[in-house]
Amino acid sequence: MGMGTYIAKRVVHSIGIIFVILFLNFIIINSAPGNPALFMGGEVALSSPEYVKALMHRWGLDKPLYERTLIYFEHLLKGDLGYSYRYMEPVSSLILERLPVTLLLTLSSSLLAFVIGVWLGLASARRVKSKTDAAITTTMFVFWSTPSFWLGIMLMILFGVRLRLFPVSGMVSVSHLGGGIWYYLDILYHAVLPVTTLTLIMTPLYYKLTRDTAIQQLREDYVTTFRAVGLGEGYLFRKYVFRNSILPPITAFGLQLGYAVAGAVLVENVFGWPGMGRLLLDSILMRDYPVIMGIYVFVSVTVILSILLVDILYALLDPRIKYG
Amino acid sequence: MSSRLESLKLRFKLVARSLLAIFRDPYGAAGSAIFLFMVAIALLAPYLPIPDPGSIDFPKFLPPSHSHPFGTDYLGRDVLSRVIWGARVSLSVGLIAAGISAAIGILLGAIAGFFGGLTDNVVNSLIEIFLMMPTFFLVLVIVAIFGSNLFYIMIVIGLTTWPVTARIMRAQTMSVKEMLFVEAARALGADSKRLLFLHVMPISIYPAIANTILSIGNAIMIEAALSYLGLGDPNLPSWGRIIYEGQPYVTSAWWIALFPGVFLVLTVLSINFIGDAFMRLYSPGLREA
């Protein structure tokens, strides 16, 4: 099978999975307690039978189930995730509004975690079974076992409340709302603690993958040969072990995105960061179901698309991959 | 009959030896000690000389002192007592959710790997779909919509986290079923059910067990995160819930959020230590890693 066929197959596969998830979403909405129109329309619907009727019609709730499924998908394909009665805005625009600030957290911490994790993993593998290796491994175990929100609270108490080095909450100070370079620098300053929290939580994943792969690489014949001909350890690691150990962490990068967004949701709530996580929590508290479901659909689809993207990149990067 | 007894004895010896091997591993020993301590305080909570976790008889926001080692919270409840009672909630969520997840994952994985064909195709697609779904969000949405009591939370976590175990079990079963001794048992007239449950499963189950141990920690983390978002069972003091209740007061009363978190980290860490030791001892490929 050629690469084109492989990619086409993966795309079709991902679309299939997205449909299953959307269908599951439909089932969850429809099996929730109470009339789905009241459910989608919220409190406004309680006092207005006409509104309920209009909603029932708009969402096709007066039609049989199979037709409703089709209508639901039709709305979704148009990008219509529903309407939030709390914000009086379409869910999709609410999400897109908050997306950049959440991405700032997730992407920057994912990248940092990737770089630090791979670097530490290689450093550990080079000194395998030494005291340094044991110390790094144990530290990574601790961070792997730490809930992001609690670590965030602890960093906030230590660096925000006690040492007063960083702001405790929010994304930008009132005094810097004016815009310009100080506005962006202030956002970065506020992002230090949340990004540090997320980075610490995600580093162990990359560390463990890199260390395990690198240790396996060290048992390969080529390493023995290179050592026998007197190639320096540093050169051997930089040039060969590194290149062979970086592929598993790259695959993991796509897969962990869901984990990263989940972490961001929790950490945003610790630091009052006005992103999607904050929106999600507010919607849960206000029972704003369209927003909750919309965020769920959005996150699922994004995660699946990024896994697909990483798979395709991987196929392009690694000449050994078998398309199967 | 006596041969069955012999084989039972042998199996018992194997289990005893594997437990000893875990205790001899430094990570395994440390993990087991911490985990047993947590189980002990959870079991002994009603008999320990601590105040009732719901009693509001004490002054509010007392910092840690001799009479209240972990201080008191915003209602004047003893934080130490709440943390000890919280161990019961967090550990039972972990154990029951991981149990449900293991039962589904091991059974489906073994059946798919052993029988292959259409069964395997169906199970494998299920595994792939669930693996790609952001589990935490699914649990969050279901709990947010259908209500948050502990029973729901355990079941939902169990029902959404089985695919990793299933995938491992499937791969193991597929490789073990090709071994010669299985062929020999088949030649002796063993039927599929006997082959799978008596011959293949006992050999192939170890990596799935290691993964199940790790998923106890994972379930505890998911429950803690739900509770932190205010979606935990409001009637029970889980560690996540105590942190959630302490969050508004972190600037003045840091001890409310600190101590339950320390217990949470220690518990999950101990489980990860044990799981990792188990994995290294029983998954040959990773032995030196």
Short mmCIF file of C-alpha atoms in Angstrom, two decimals, chain A:
data_model
loop_
_atom_site.label_atom_id
_atom_site.label_comp_id
_atom_site.label_asym_id
_atom_site.label_seq_id
_atom_site.Cartn_x
_atom_site.Cartn_y
_atom_site.Cartn_z
CA MET A 1 0.00 0.00 0.00
CA GLY A 2 1.32 3.43 -0.90
CA MET A 3 1.43 6.46 1.30
CA GLY A 4 -1.51 8.13 -0.43
CA THR A 5 -3.77 5.16 0.23
CA TYR A 6 -2.56 5.02 3.82
CA ILE A 7 -3.38 8.67 4.42
CA ALA A 8 -6.76 8.35 2.71
CA LYS A 9 -7.56 5.34 4.89
CA ARG A 10 -6.59 7.21 8.06
CA VAL A 11 -8.74 10.20 7.06
CA VAL A 12 -11.80 8.02 6.42
CA HIS A 13 -11.17 6.21 9.71
CA SER A 14 -10.97 9.47 11.68
CA ILE A 15 -14.16 10.78 10.10
CA GLY A 16 -15.88 7.54 11.14
CA ILE A 17 -14.73 7.96 14.72
CA ILE A 18 -15.85 11.59 14.77
CA PHE A 19 -19.33 10.49 13.67
CA VAL A 20 -19.48 7.87 16.41
CA ILE A 21 -18.57 10.50 19.00
CA LEU A 22 -21.14 12.96 17.66
CA PHE A 23 -23.74 10.21 17.73
CA LEU A 24 -22.84 9.42 21.32
CA ASN A 25 -23.23 13.10 22.09
CA PHE A 26 -26.71 12.97 20.54
CA ILE A 27 -27.64 9.97 22.70
CA ILE A 28 -26.41 11.70 25.85
CA ILE A 29 -28.46 14.83 25.10
CA ASN A 30 -31.54 12.78 24.33
CA SER A 31 -31.35 10.53 27.35
CA ALA A 32 -30.87 13.40 29.78
CA PRO A 33 -33.74 13.79 32.20
CA GLY A 34 -36.54 16.13 31.03
CA ASN A 35 -37.73 17.48 27.69
CA PRO A 36 -34.76 18.06 25.37
CA ALA A 37 -36.23 21.42 24.31
CA LEU A 38 -36.29 22.60 27.91
CA PHE A 39 -32.85 21.14 28.20
CA MET A 40 -31.50 23.01 25.18
CA GLY A 41 -33.50 26.15 25.85
CA GLY A 42 -32.87 26.40 29.55
CA GLU A 43 -34.77 28.65 31.92
CA VAL A 44 -36.27 30.84 29.20
CA ALA A 45 -38.08 27.80 27.88
CA LEU A 46 -39.69 27.10 31.27
CA SER A 47 -41.81 30.25 31.14
CA SER A 48 -42.65 30.29 27.46
CA PRO A 49 -44.51 27.43 25.74
CA GLU A 50 -44.16 29.22 22.36
CA TYR A 51 -40.41 29.26 22.76
CA VAL A 52 -40.45 25.55 23.56
CA LYS A 53 -42.52 24.95 20.42
CA ALA A 54 -40.15 27.02 18.32
CA LEU A 55 -37.18 25.19 19.76
CA MET A 56 -38.85 21.82 19.22
CA HIS A 57 -39.37 22.81 15.62
CA ARG A 58 -35.92 24.27 15.14
CA TRP A 59 -34.23 21.15 16.49
CA GLY A 60 -36.85 18.96 14.81
CA LEU A 61 -37.93 17.50 18.12
CA ASP A 62 -41.49 17.06 16.84
CA LYS A 63 -40.17 14.63 14.22
CA PRO A 64 -39.36 10.90 14.51
CA LEU A 65 -35.97 9.84 15.89
CA TYR A 66 -34.22 8.95 12.62
CA GLU A 67 -35.12 12.32 11.12
CA ARG A 68 -33.96 14.05 14.28
CA THR A 69 -30.59 12.35 14.04
CA LEU A 70 -30.22 13.66 10.49
CA ILE A 71 -31.22 17.18 11.48
CA TYR A 72 -28.79 17.11 14.39
CA PHE A 73 -25.92 16.19 12.09
CA GLU A 74 -27.01 18.82 9.58
CA HIS A 75 -26.74 21.52 12.25
CA LEU A 76 -23.37 20.23 13.41
CA LEU A 77 -21.96 20.11 9.89
CA LYS A 78 -22.91 23.77 9.49
CA GLY A 79 -20.92 24.48 12.64
CA ASP A 80 -24.07 25.14 14.68
CA LEU A 81 -23.32 23.83 18.16
CA GLY A 82 -26.45 25.32 19.69
CA TYR A 83 -27.24 28.56 21.46
CA SER A 84 -26.25 29.57 24.96
CA TYR A 85 -29.14 31.19 26.79
CA ARG A 86 -26.83 32.47 29.47
CA TYR A 87 -24.57 34.47 27.18
CA MET A 88 -27.23 34.96 24.48
CA GLU A 89 -24.68 33.96 21.88
CA PRO A 90 -24.11 30.95 19.63
CA VAL A 91 -21.98 28.31 21.37
CA SER A 92 -19.50 28.19 18.50
CA SER A 93 -18.64 31.89 18.75
CA LEU A 94 -18.32 31.59 22.55
CA ILE A 95 -15.81 28.77 22.10
CA LEU A 96 -13.85 30.53 19.35
CA GLU A 97 -13.63 33.63 21.55
CA ARG A 98 -12.02 31.69 24.38
CA LEU A 99 -9.94 29.37 22.24
CA PRO A 100 -6.79 31.52 21.77
CA VAL A 101 -6.16 32.00 25.49
CA THR A 102 -6.58 28.26 26.15
CA LEU A 103 -4.29 27.41 23.25
CA LEU A 104 -1.68 29.78 24.66
CA LEU A 105 -1.60 27.61 27.80
CA THR A 106 -1.89 24.15 26.22
CA LEU A 107 0.44 24.62 23.27
CA SER A 108 3.22 26.44 25.09
CA SER A 109 3.21 23.98 28.00
CA SER A 110 2.98 20.96 25.69
CA LEU A 111 5.97 22.17 23.70
CA LEU A 112 7.97 22.97 26.83
CA ALA A 113 7.10 19.58 28.34
CA PHE A 114 8.14 17.87 25.11
CA VAL A 115 11.53 19.58 24.97
CA ILE A 116 12.31 19.17 28.69
CA GLY A 117 11.00 15.60 28.82
CA VAL A 118 12.99 14.43 25.79
CA TRP A 119 16.13 16.19 27.03
CA LEU A 120 15.88 14.74 30.56
CA GLY A 121 14.97 11.32 29.18
CA LEU A 122 18.12 11.21 27.06
CA ALA A 123 20.23 12.53 29.96
CA SER A 124 18.85 9.78 32.21
CA ALA A 125 19.32 7.04 29.62
CA ARG A 126 22.94 8.07 29.24
CA ARG A 127 23.53 7.60 32.97
CA VAL A 128 21.13 4.69 33.39
CA LYS A 129 21.05 3.20 36.90
CA SER A 130 23.18 6.06 38.30
CA LYS A 131 22.09 8.23 41.22
CA THR A 132 21.20 11.10 38.86
CA ASP A 133 18.99 8.77 36.84
CA ALA A 134 17.23 7.50 39.98
CA ALA A 135 16.71 11.05 41.25
CA ILE A 136 15.23 12.30 37.97
CA THR A 137 13.06 9.20 37.57
CA THR A 138 11.66 9.52 41.10
CA THR A 139 10.96 13.23 40.63
CA MET A 140 9.14 12.45 37.39
CA PHE A 141 7.09 9.80 39.18
CA VAL A 142 6.03 12.40 41.74
CA PHE A 143 4.91 14.92 39.10
CA TRP A 144 3.17 12.15 37.16
CA SER A 145 1.16 11.38 40.32
CA THR A 146 0.29 15.00 41.10
CA PRO A 147 -3.10 16.44 40.11
CA SER A 148 -2.60 19.57 37.99
CA PHE A 149 -5.07 21.66 39.98
CA TRP A 150 -3.38 20.92 43.30
CA LEU A 151 0.09 21.63 41.96
CA GLY A 152 -1.30 24.89 40.59
CA ILE A 153 -2.71 25.85 43.99
CA MET A 154 0.61 25.03 45.69
CA LEU A 155 2.65 27.07 43.18
CA MET A 156 0.16 29.90 43.62
CA ILE A 157 0.51 29.82 47.43
CA LEU A 158 4.31 29.66 47.24
CA PHE A 159 5.16 32.06 44.38
CA GLY A 160 2.04 34.19 44.31
CA VAL A 161 0.92 34.60 47.91
CA ARG A 162 4.15 34.05 49.93
CA LEU A 163 6.95 35.29 47.68
CA ARG A 164 4.76 37.69 45.65
CA LEU A 165 6.82 36.98 42.55
CA PHE A 166 3.91 36.33 40.21
CA PRO A 167 0.28 37.42 39.97
CA VAL A 168 -2.13 35.04 41.69
CA SER A 169 -5.02 35.22 39.29
CA GLY A 170 -6.32 36.55 35.98
CA MET A 171 -4.76 37.06 32.58
CA VAL A 172 -3.94 40.76 32.46
CA SER A 173 -3.84 43.59 35.01
CA VAL A 174 -6.31 46.45 34.73
CA SER A 175 -3.45 48.94 34.40
CA HIS A 176 -2.23 47.25 31.23
CA LEU A 177 -5.52 46.93 29.41
CA GLY A 178 -4.53 49.68 27.02
CA GLY A 179 -2.83 47.34 24.57
CA GLY A 180 0.59 47.59 23.03
CA ILE A 181 3.69 45.66 23.97
CA TRP A 182 3.06 45.95 27.75
CA TYR A 183 -0.34 44.35 27.32
CA TYR A 184 1.19 41.25 25.76
CA LEU A 185 4.11 41.16 28.19
CA ASP A 186 1.62 41.35 31.04
CA ILE A 187 -0.29 38.37 29.63
CA LEU A 188 2.99 36.41 29.47
CA TYR A 189 3.77 37.44 33.06
CA HIS A 190 0.36 36.15 34.18
CA ALA A 191 0.89 32.95 32.17
CA VAL A 192 4.09 31.95 33.99
CA LEU A 193 2.46 30.03 36.85
CA PRO A 194 -0.27 28.24 34.84
CA VAL A 195 2.19 27.28 32.10
CA THR A 196 4.74 26.05 34.68
CA THR A 197 2.05 23.92 36.34
CA LEU A 198 0.96 22.29 33.09
CA THR A 199 4.54 21.79 31.92
CA LEU A 200 5.50 20.02 35.15
CA ILE A 201 2.45 17.76 34.89
CA MET A 202 3.11 16.76 31.27
CA THR A 203 6.91 16.41 31.27
CA PRO A 204 6.95 12.88 32.86
CA LEU A 205 5.08 11.39 29.90
CA TYR A 206 7.75 12.48 27.41
CA TYR A 207 10.52 11.69 29.87
CA LYS A 208 9.44 8.08 30.37
CA LEU A 209 8.84 7.42 26.67
CA THR A 210 12.20 8.88 25.67
CA ARG A 211 14.14 7.14 28.43
CA ASP A 212 12.59 3.72 27.69
CA THR A 213 13.18 4.05 23.95
CA ALA A 214 16.74 5.31 24.38
CA ILE A 215 17.59 2.44 26.74
CA GLN A 216 16.27 -0.01 24.17
CA GLN A 217 18.34 1.75 21.51
CA LEU A 218 21.47 1.30 23.61
CA ARG A 219 21.07 -2.47 23.30
CA GLU A 220 21.06 -2.28 19.49
CA ASP A 221 24.00 -3.61 17.51
CA TYR A 222 24.79 -0.28 15.90
CA VAL A 223 25.52 1.24 19.31
CA THR A 224 27.94 -1.60 20.15
CA THR A 225 29.65 -1.12 16.80
CA PHE A 226 29.98 2.65 17.18
CA ARG A 227 31.33 2.26 20.68
CA ALA A 228 33.78 -0.37 19.44
CA VAL A 229 35.15 1.94 16.76
CA GLY A 230 35.64 4.58 19.44
CA LEU A 231 32.86 7.04 18.61
CA GLY A 232 32.32 9.49 21.51
CA GLU A 233 29.23 8.93 23.69
CA GLY A 234 28.09 12.52 23.19
CA TYR A 235 28.28 12.27 19.42
CA LEU A 236 26.58 8.86 19.47
CA PHE A 237 23.70 10.25 21.52
CA ARG A 238 23.26 13.48 19.58
CA LYS A 239 23.53 11.93 16.18
CA TYR A 240 21.91 8.49 16.50
CA VAL A 241 20.18 7.66 19.78
CA PHE A 242 18.41 11.01 19.81
CA ARG A 243 17.03 10.61 16.31
CA ASN A 244 15.76 7.11 17.01
CA SER A 245 14.26 7.98 20.39
CA ILE A 246 12.28 11.02 19.31
CA LEU A 247 9.57 9.25 17.30
CA PRO A 248 7.52 7.78 20.20
CA PRO A 249 7.32 11.17 21.97
CA ILE A 250 6.18 12.76 18.69
CA THR A 251 3.33 10.23 18.42
CA ALA A 252 2.45 10.89 22.03
CA PHE A 253 2.22 14.62 21.33
CA GLY A 254 -1.02 14.17 19.39
CA LEU A 255 -2.46 11.61 21.77
CA GLN A 256 -1.81 13.69 24.88
CA LEU A 257 -3.60 16.76 23.55
CA GLY A 258 -6.88 15.66 25.14
CA TYR A 259 -5.00 15.24 28.39
CA ALA A 260 -3.43 18.67 27.97
CA VAL A 261 -6.81 20.35 27.41
CA ALA A 262 -8.25 18.52 30.44
CA GLY A 263 -5.28 19.78 32.45
CA ALA A 264 -5.84 23.28 31.10
CA VAL A 265 -9.50 23.22 32.15
CA LEU A 266 -8.46 22.48 35.72
CA VAL A 267 -5.53 24.89 35.81
CA GLU A 268 -7.56 27.72 34.26
CA ASN A 269 -9.94 27.39 37.17
CA VAL A 270 -7.10 27.63 39.68
CA PHE A 271 -5.68 30.81 38.16
CA GLY A 272 -8.88 32.45 36.95
CA TRP A 273 -7.64 32.22 33.37
CA PRO A 274 -10.51 33.26 31.09
CA GLY A 275 -10.32 30.35 28.62
CA MET A 276 -12.48 27.40 27.63
CA GLY A 277 -12.02 25.68 30.98
CA ARG A 278 -13.44 28.66 32.81
CA LEU A 279 -16.32 28.77 30.32
CA LEU A 280 -16.95 25.06 30.86
CA LEU A 281 -17.05 25.35 34.64
CA ASP A 282 -19.34 28.39 34.55
CA SER A 283 -21.65 26.53 32.18
CA ILE A 284 -21.72 23.49 34.47
CA LEU A 285 -22.61 25.67 37.44
CA MET A 286 -25.32 27.49 35.45
CA ARG A 287 -26.58 24.26 33.82
CA ASP A 288 -25.91 25.83 30.42
CA TYR A 289 -26.06 22.45 28.65
CA PRO A 290 -25.58 23.60 25.04
CA VAL A 291 -22.21 25.08 26.01
CA ILE A 292 -21.12 21.95 27.92
CA MET A 293 -21.99 19.70 24.99
CA GLY A 294 -20.49 22.14 22.49
CA ILE A 295 -17.15 22.18 24.28
CA TYR A 296 -17.19 18.39 24.50
CA VAL A 297 -17.82 18.03 20.76
CA PHE A 298 -15.22 20.66 19.96
CA VAL A 299 -12.51 19.09 22.13
CA SER A 300 -13.19 15.55 20.86
CA VAL A 301 -13.03 16.58 17.23
CA THR A 302 -9.87 18.62 17.80
CA VAL A 303 -8.15 15.73 19.55
CA ILE A 304 -9.01 13.27 16.78
CA LEU A 305 -7.89 15.66 14.07
CA SER A 306 -4.58 16.27 15.81
CA ILE A 307 -3.97 12.53 16.21
CA LEU A 308 -4.63 12.22 12.48
CA LEU A 309 -2.24 15.07 11.72
CA VAL A 310 0.52 13.53 13.84
CA ASP A 311 -0.01 10.13 12.18
CA ILE A 312 0.39 11.70 8.75
CA LEU A 313 3.49 13.66 9.81
CA TYR A 314 4.91 10.46 11.26
CA ALA A 315 4.35 8.62 7.99
CA LEU A 316 6.18 11.39 6.16
CA LEU A 317 9.05 11.51 8.70
CA ASP A 318 9.78 7.85 9.28
CA PRO A 319 10.80 5.98 6.12
CA ARG A 320 10.50 2.64 7.95
CA ILE A 321 6.78 2.90 8.66
CA LYS A 322 4.69 0.12 7.18
CA TYR A 323 1.38 1.33 5.85
CA GLY A 324 -1.00 -1.20 7.27
#
